[in-house]
Amino acid sequence: MLFQVRMDVNIPRDLPVDQVDQIKATEKSYSQDLQQQGKWRHIWRITGQYSNISIFDVESNEELHNILQGLPLYPYMTIEVVALNRHPSSIRDDDR
């Protein structure tokens, strides 16, 4: 199942810098592992914002939910999920 996920990050300004740096490092490792597994297919920054648009390829809504809740930055995010379906006019044989 393919999903488009927008993540807007809002880290509190009073959070200690070393704690923020640790969270970001853990987040990067977590996301890169999911990318290597093929579950987090694409990630793009949104220019001028601390936000991204990502494409996930997972088995179920629950799997995506668990992945998103596992993000170290999750407590500081607003997340919007859009389920994607193949368009009948697509010239691609698959979604890869």
mmCIF file with all atom_site columns, C-alpha atoms in Angstrom, residues 85-95:
data_model
loop_
_atom_site.group_PDB
_atom_site.id
_atom_site.type_symbol
_atom_site.label_atom_id
_atom_site.label_alt_id
_atom_site.label_comp_id
_atom_site.label_asym_id
_atom_site.label_entity_id
_atom_site.label_seq_id
_atom_site.pdbx_PDB_ins_code
_atom_site.Cartn_x
_atom_site.Cartn_y
_atom_site.Cartn_z
_atom_site.occupancy
_atom_site.B_iso_or_equiv
_atom_site.pdbx_formal_charge
_atom_site.auth_seq_id
_atom_site.auth_comp_id
_atom_site.auth_asym_id
_atom_site.auth_atom_id
_atom_site.pdbx_PDB_model_num
ATOM 1  C CA . ASN A 1 85 ? -4.175 4.277  -5.507  1.00 0.00 ? 85 ASN A CA 1
ATOM 2  C CA . ARG A 1 86 ? -2.971 3.426  -8.974  1.00 0.00 ? 86 ARG A CA 1
ATOM 3  C CA . HIS A 1 87 ? -4.394 5.720  -11.628 1.00 0.00 ? 87 HIS A CA 1
ATOM 4  C CA . PRO A 1 88 ? -5.913 3.959  -14.661 1.00 0.00 ? 88 PRO A CA 1
ATOM 5  C CA . SER A 1 89 ? -4.074 6.340  -17.021 1.00 0.00 ? 89 SER A CA 1
ATOM 6  C CA . SER A 1 90 ? -0.630 5.454  -15.634 1.00 0.00 ? 90 SER A CA 1
ATOM 7  C CA . ILE A 1 91 ? 1.815  4.129  -18.235 1.00 0.00 ? 91 ILE A CA 1
ATOM 8  C CA . ARG A 1 92 ? 3.830  2.261  -15.564 1.00 0.00 ? 92 ARG A CA 1
ATOM 9  C CA . ASP A 1 93 ? 3.439  -1.476 -15.041 1.00 0.00 ? 93 ASP A CA 1
ATOM 10 C CA . ASP A 1 94 ? 4.151  -1.135 -11.335 1.00 0.00 ? 94 ASP A CA 1
ATOM 11 C CA . ASP A 1 95 ? 4.707  1.555  -8.740  1.00 0.00 ? 95 ASP A CA 1
#
